[in-house]
PDB file of C-alpha atoms in Angstrom:
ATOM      1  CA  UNK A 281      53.413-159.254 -80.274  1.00  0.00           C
ATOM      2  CA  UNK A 282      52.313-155.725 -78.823  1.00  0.00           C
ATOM      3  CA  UNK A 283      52.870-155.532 -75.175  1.00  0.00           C
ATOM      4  CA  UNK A 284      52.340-152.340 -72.629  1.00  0.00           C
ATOM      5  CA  UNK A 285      54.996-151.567 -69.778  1.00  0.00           C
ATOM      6  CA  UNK A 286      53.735-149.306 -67.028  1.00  0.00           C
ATOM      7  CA  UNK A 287      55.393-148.125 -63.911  1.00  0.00           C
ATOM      8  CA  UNK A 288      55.177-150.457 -61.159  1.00  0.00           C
ATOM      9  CA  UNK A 289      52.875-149.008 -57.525  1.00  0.00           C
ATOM     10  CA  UNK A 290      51.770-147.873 -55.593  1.00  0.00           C
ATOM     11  CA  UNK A 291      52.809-144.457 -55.780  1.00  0.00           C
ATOM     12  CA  UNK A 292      51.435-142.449 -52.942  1.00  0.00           C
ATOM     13  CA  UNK A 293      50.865-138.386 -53.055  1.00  0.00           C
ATOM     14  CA  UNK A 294      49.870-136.069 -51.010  1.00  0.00           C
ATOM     15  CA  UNK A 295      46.672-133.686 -52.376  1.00  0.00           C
ATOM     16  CA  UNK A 296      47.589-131.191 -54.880  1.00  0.00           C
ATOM     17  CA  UNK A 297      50.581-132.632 -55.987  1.00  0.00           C
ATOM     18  CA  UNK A 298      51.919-133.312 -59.354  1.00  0.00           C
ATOM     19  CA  UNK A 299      51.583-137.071 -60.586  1.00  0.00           C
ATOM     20  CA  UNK A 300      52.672-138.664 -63.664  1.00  0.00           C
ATOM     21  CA  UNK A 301      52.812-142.567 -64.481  1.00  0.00           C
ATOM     22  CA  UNK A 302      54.800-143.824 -67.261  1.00  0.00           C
ATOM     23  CA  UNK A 303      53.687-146.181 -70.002  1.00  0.00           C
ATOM     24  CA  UNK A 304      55.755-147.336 -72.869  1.00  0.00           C
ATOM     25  CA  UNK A 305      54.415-149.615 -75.405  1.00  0.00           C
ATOM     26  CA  UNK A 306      55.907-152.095 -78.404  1.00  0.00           C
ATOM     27  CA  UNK A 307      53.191-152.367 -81.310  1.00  0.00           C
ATOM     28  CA  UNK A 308      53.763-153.953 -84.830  1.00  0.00           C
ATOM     29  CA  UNK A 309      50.991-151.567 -86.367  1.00  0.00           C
ATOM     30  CA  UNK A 310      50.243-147.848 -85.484  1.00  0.00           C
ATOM     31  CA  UNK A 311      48.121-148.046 -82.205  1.00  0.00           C
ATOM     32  CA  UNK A 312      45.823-145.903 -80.540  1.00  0.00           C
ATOM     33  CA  UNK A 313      46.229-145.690 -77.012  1.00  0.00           C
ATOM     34  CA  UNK A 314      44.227-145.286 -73.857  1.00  0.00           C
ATOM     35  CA  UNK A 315      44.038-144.819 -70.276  1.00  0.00           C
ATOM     36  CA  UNK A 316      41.595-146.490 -68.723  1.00  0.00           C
ATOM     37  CA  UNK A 317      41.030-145.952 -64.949  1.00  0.00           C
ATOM     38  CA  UNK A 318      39.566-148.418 -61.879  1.00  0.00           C
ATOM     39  CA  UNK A 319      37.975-147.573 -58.488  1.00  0.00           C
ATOM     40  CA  UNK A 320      37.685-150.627 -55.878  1.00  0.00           C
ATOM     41  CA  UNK A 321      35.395-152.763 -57.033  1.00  0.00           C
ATOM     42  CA  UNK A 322      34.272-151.443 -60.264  1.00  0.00           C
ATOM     43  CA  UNK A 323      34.874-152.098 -63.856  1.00  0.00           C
ATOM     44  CA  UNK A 324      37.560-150.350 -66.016  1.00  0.00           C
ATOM     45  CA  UNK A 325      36.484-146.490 -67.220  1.00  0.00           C
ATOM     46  CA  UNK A 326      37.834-145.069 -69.921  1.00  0.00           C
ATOM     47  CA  UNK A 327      39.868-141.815 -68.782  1.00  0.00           C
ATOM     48  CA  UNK A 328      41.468-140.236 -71.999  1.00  0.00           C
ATOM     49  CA  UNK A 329      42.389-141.821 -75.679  1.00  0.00           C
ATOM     50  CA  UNK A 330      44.975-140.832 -78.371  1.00  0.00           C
ATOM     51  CA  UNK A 331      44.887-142.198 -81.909  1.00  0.00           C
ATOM     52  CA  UNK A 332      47.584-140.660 -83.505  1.00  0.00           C
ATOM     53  CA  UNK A 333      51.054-139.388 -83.177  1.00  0.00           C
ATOM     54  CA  UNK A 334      51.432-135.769 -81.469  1.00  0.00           C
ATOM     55  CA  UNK A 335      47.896-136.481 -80.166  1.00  0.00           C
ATOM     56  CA  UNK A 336      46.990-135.414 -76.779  1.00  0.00           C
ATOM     57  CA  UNK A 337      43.882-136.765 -74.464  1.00  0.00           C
ATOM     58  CA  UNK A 338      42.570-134.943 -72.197  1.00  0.00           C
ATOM     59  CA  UNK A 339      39.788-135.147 -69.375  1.00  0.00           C
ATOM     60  CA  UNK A 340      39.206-134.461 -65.612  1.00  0.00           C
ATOM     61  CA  UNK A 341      42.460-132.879 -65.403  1.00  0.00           C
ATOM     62  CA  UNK A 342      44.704-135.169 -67.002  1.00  0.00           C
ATOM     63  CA  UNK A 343      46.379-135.194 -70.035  1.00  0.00           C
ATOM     64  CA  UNK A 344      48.636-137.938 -72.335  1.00  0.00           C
ATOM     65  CA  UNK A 345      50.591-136.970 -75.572  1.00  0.00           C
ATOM     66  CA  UNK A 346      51.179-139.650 -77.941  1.00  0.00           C
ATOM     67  CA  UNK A 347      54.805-139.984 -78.496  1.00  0.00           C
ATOM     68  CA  UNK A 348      56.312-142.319 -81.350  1.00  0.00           C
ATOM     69  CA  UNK A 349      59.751-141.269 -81.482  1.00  0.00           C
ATOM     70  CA  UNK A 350      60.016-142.598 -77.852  1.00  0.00           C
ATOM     71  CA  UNK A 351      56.641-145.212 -78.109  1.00  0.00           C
ATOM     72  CA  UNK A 352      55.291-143.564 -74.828  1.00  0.00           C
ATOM     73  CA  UNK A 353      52.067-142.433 -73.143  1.00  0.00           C
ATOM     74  CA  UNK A 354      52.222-140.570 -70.094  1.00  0.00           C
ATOM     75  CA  UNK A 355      49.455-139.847 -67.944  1.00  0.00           C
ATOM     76  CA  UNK A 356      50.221-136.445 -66.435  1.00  0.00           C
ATOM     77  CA  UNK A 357      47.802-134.242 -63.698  1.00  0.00           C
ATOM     78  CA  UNK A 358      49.329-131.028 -61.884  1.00  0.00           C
ATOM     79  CA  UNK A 359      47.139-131.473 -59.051  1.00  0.00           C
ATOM     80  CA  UNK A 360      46.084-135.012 -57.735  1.00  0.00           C
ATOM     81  CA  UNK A 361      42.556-134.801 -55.513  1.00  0.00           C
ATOM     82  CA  UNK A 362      42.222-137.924 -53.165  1.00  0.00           C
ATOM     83  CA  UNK A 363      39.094-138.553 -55.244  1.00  0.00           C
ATOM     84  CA  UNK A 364      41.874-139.330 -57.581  1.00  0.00           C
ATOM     85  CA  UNK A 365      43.038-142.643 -56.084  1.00  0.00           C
ATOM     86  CA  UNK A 366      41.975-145.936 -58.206  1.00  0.00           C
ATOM     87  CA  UNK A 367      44.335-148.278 -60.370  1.00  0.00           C
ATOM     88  CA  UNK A 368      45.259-146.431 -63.836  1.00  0.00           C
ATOM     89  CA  UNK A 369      45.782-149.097 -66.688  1.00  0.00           C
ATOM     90  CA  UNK A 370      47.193-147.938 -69.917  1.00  0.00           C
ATOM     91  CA  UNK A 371      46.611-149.825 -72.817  1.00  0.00           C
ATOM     92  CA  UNK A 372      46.420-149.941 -77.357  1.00  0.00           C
ATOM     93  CA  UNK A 373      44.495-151.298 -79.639  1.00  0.00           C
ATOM     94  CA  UNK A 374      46.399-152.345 -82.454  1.00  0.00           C
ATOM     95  CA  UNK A 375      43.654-152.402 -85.607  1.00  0.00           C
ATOM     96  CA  UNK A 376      46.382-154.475 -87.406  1.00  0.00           C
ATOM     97  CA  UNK A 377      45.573-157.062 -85.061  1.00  0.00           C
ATOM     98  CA  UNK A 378      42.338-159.097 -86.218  1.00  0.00           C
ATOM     99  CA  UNK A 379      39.453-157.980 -84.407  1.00  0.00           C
ATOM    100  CA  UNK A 380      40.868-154.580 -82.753  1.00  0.00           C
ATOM    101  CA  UNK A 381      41.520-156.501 -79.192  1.00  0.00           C
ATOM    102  CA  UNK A 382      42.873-154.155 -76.321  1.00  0.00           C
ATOM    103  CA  UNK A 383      46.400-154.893 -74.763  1.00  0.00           C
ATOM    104  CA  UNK A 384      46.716-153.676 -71.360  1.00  0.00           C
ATOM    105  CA  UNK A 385      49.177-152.777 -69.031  1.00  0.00           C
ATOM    106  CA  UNK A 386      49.682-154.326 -65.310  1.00  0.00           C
ATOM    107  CA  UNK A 387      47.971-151.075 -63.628  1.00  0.00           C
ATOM    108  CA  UNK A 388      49.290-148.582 -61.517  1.00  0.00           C
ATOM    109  CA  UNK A 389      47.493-148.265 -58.055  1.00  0.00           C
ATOM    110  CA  UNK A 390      47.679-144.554 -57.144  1.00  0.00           C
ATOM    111  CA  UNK A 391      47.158-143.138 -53.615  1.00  0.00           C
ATOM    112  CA  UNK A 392      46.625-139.621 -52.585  1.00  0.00           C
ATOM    113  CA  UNK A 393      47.036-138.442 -49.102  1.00  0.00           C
ATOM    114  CA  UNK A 394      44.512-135.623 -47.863  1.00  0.00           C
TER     115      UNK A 394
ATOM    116  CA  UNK B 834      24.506-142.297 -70.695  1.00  0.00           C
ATOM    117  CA  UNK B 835      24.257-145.120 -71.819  1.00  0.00           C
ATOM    118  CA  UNK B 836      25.965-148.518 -70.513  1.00  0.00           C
ATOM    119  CA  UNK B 837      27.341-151.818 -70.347  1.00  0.00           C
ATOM    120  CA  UNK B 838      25.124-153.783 -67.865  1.00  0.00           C
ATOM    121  CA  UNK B 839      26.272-157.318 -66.190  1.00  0.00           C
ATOM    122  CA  UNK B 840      24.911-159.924 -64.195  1.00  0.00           C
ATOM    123  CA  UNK B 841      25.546-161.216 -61.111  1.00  0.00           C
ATOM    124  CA  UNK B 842      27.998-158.367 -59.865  1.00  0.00           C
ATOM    125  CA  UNK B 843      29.235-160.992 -56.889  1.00  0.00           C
ATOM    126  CA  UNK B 844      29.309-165.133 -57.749  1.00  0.00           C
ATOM    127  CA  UNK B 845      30.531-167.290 -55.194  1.00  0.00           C
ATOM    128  CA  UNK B 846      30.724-170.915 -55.780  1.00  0.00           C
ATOM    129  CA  UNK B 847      32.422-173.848 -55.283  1.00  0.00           C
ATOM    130  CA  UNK B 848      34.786-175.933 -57.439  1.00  0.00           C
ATOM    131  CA  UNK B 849      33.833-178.419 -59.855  1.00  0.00           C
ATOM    132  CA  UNK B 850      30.355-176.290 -60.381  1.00  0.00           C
ATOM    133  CA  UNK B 851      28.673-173.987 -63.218  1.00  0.00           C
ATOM    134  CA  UNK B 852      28.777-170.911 -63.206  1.00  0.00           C
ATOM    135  CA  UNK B 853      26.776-168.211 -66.009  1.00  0.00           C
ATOM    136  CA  UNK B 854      27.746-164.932 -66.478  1.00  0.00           C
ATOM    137  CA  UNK B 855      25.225-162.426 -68.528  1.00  0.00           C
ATOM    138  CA  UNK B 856      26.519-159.032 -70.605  1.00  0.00           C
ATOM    139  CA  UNK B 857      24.078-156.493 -72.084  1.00  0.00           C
ATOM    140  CA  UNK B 858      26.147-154.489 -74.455  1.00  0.00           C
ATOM    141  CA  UNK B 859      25.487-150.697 -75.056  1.00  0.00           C
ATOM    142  CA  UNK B 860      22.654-150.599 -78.053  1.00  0.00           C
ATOM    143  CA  UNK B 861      24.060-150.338 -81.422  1.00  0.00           C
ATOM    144  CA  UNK B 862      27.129-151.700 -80.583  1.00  0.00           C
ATOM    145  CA  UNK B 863      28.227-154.718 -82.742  1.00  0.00           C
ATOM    146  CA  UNK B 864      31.142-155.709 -81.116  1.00  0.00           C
ATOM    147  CA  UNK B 865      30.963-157.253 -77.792  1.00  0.00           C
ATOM    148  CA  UNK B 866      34.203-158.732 -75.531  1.00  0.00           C
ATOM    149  CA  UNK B 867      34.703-160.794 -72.740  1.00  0.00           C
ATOM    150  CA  UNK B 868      38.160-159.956 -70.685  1.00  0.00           C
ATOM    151  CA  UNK B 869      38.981-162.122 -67.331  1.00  0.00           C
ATOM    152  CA  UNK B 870      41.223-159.607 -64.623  1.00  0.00           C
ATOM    153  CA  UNK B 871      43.328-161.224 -62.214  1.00  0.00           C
ATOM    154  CA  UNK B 872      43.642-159.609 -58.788  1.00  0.00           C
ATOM    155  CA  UNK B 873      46.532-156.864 -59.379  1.00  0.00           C
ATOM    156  CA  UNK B 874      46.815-157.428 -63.012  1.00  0.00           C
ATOM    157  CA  UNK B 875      45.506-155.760 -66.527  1.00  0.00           C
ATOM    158  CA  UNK B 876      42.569-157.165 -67.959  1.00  0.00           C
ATOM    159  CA  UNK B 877      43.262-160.681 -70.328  1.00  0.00           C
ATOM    160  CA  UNK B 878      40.789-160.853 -73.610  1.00  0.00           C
ATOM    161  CA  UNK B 879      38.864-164.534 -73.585  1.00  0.00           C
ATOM    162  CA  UNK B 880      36.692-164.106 -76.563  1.00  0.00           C
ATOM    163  CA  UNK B 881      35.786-161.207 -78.532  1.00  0.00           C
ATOM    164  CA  UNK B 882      31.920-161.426 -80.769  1.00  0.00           C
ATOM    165  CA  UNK B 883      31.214-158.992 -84.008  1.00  0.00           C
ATOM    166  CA  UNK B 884      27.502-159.304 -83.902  1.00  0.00           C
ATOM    167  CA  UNK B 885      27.024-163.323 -83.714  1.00  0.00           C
ATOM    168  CA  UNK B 886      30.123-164.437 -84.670  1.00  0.00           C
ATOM    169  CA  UNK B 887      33.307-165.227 -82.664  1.00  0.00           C
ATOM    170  CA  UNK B 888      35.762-163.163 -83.661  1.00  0.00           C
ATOM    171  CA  UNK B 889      38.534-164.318 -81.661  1.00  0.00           C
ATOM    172  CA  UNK B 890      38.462-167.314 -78.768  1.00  0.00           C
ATOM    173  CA  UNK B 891      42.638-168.174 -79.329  1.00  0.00           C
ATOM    174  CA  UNK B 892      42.739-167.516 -75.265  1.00  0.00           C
ATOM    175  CA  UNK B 893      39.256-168.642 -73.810  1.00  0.00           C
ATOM    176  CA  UNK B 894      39.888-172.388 -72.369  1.00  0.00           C
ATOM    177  CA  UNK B 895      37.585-174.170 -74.289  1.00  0.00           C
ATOM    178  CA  UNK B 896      37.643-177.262 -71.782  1.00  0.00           C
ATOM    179  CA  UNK B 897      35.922-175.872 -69.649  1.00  0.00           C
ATOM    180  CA  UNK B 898      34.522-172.325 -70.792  1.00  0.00           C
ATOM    181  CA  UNK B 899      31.672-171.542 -73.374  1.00  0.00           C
ATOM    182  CA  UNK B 900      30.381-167.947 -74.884  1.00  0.00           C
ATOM    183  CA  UNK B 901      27.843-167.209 -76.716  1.00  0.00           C
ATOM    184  CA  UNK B 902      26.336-164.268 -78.598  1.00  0.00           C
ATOM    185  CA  UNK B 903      23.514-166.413 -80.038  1.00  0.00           C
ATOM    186  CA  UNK B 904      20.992-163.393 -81.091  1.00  0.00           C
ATOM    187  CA  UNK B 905      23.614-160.779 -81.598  1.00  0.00           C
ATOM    188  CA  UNK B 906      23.223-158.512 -78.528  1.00  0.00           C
ATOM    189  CA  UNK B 907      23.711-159.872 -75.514  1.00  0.00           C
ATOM    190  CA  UNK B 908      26.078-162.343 -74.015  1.00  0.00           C
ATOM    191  CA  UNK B 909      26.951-165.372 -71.877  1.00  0.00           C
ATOM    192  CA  UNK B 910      29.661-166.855 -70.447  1.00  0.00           C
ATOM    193  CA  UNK B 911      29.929-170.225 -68.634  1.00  0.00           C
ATOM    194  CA  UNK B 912      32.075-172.224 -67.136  1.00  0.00           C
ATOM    195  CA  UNK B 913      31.590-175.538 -65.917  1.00  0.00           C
ATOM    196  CA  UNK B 914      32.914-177.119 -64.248  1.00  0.00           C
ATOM    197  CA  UNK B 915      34.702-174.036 -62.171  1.00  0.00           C
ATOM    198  CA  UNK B 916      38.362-174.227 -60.514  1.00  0.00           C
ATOM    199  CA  UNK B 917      39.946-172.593 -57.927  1.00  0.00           C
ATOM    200  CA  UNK B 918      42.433-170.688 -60.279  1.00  0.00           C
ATOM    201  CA  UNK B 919      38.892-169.267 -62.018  1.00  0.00           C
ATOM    202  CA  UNK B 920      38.653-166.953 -59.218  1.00  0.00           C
ATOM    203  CA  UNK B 921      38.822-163.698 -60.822  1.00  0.00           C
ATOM    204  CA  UNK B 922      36.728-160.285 -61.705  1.00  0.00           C
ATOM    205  CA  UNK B 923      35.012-160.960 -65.254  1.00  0.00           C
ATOM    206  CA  UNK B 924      34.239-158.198 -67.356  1.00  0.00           C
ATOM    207  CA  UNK B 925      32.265-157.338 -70.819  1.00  0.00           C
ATOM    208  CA  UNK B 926      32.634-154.576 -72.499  1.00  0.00           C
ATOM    209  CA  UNK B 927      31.734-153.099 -76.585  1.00  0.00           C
ATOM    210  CA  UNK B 928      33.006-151.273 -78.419  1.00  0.00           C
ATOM    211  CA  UNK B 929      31.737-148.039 -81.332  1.00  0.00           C
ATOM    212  CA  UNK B 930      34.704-147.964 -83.249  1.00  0.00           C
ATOM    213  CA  UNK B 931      38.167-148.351 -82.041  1.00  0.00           C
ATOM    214  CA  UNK B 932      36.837-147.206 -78.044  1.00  0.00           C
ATOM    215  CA  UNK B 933      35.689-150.159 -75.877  1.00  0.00           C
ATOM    216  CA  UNK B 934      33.581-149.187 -73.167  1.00  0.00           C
ATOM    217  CA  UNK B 935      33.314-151.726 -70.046  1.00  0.00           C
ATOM    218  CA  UNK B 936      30.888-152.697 -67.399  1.00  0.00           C
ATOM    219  CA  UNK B 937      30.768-152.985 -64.127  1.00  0.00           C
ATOM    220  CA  UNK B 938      32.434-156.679 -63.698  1.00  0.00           C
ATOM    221  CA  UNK B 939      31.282-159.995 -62.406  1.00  0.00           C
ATOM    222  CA  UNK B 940      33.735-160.892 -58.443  1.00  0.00           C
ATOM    223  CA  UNK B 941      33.535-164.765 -59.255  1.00  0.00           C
ATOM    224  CA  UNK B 942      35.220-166.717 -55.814  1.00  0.00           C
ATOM    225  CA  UNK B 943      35.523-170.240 -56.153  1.00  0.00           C
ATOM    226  CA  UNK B 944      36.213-171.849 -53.140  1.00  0.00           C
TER     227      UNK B 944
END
């Protein structure tokens, strides 16, 4: 079945400093892909999508290229703000799975130090 | 902007009782889904509705949970009787096209 692997956290930053978090997925079909991201005690928002290959997403500052030669989705920012810190989830939605269900990852709690 | 809206943001209860959760899906958007999210994990899907009909249910445990969809916008979940492993942040969220959009979340403690 499909299945997303993200990096394991927290990783901690200091403001202004570069972050990315590494997602790699396994998908029978040909997914789009998401990050979605969570601040304490809120729901899930989505941060940037990608729906095919060479795509990149883009908002608030970061950015994620869809790569299938390597089945990856990075989440990239050159310049964390501590406004910044929340749990990043990527995740795909496989449409050759009935009923276009999301898989996610296990999250990546981010911290950034003023 | 538009949103998902969901009711009660908190729930704390005790085992063995009911519990109701209520989803309000952005308008226009046929497909509605009900995920439950651990503490520290990704979100699970439980049951996923296209307008009335359940779409998928393969991992909502049918023992003791129930959804329903019945006029083909809003939702509501139930559990009854509730168990300590229940404890967990429920959310709902649709979907326009491929892009699921989520809302807020319902904290449910069972103690």
């Amino acid at each position: 079945g499909d299945s997303v692997t993200q990096m394991e956290g927290p990783v901690t930053l200091s403001e202004e400093a570069c972050l990315t978090i590494n997602c790699t997925y396994t998908a029978t079909g040909y997914p789009s892909l998401f990050w979605y991201v969570q601040y304490p005690g809120e729901g899930l928002q989505l941060l940037l999508k990608a729906t095919k290959a060479d795509d990149k997403g883009s908002n608030k500052g970061f950015e994620a290229t869809y790569r299938k030669e390597t089945t990856s989705f990075h989440l990239e920012k050159g310049s964390v703000q501590v406004s910044d810190s929340a749990v990043y989830f990527c995740a795909l939605s496989d449409l050759d799975n009935a009923g276009n269900m999301l898989t996610f990852g296990g999250g990546t709690r981010l911290m950034v130090k003023p | 902007e538009a949103e998902v809206a969901q009711s009660p943001r908190y729930k704390i209860t005790e085992k063995s009782q009911a519990v109701a959760f209520w989803c309000d899906p952005i308008s226009g958007h046929a497909t509605l889904y009900w995920y439950r999210q651990i503490l520290g994990q990704g979100p699970e899907l439980l049951v996923q509705f296209q307008d009335e009909s359940v779409v998928d249910d393969s991992q909502l445990p049918k023992d003791r949970f129930s959804a329903e969809r019945l006029k083909g916008v809003d939702s509501t979940l139930k559990i009854q009787p509730a168990e300590l492993g229940d404890s967990a942040m429920y959310l709902c969220a649709s979907s326009f096209e491929e892009t699921q959009y989520f809302g807020p979340g319902t904290r449910l403690l069972v103690l």
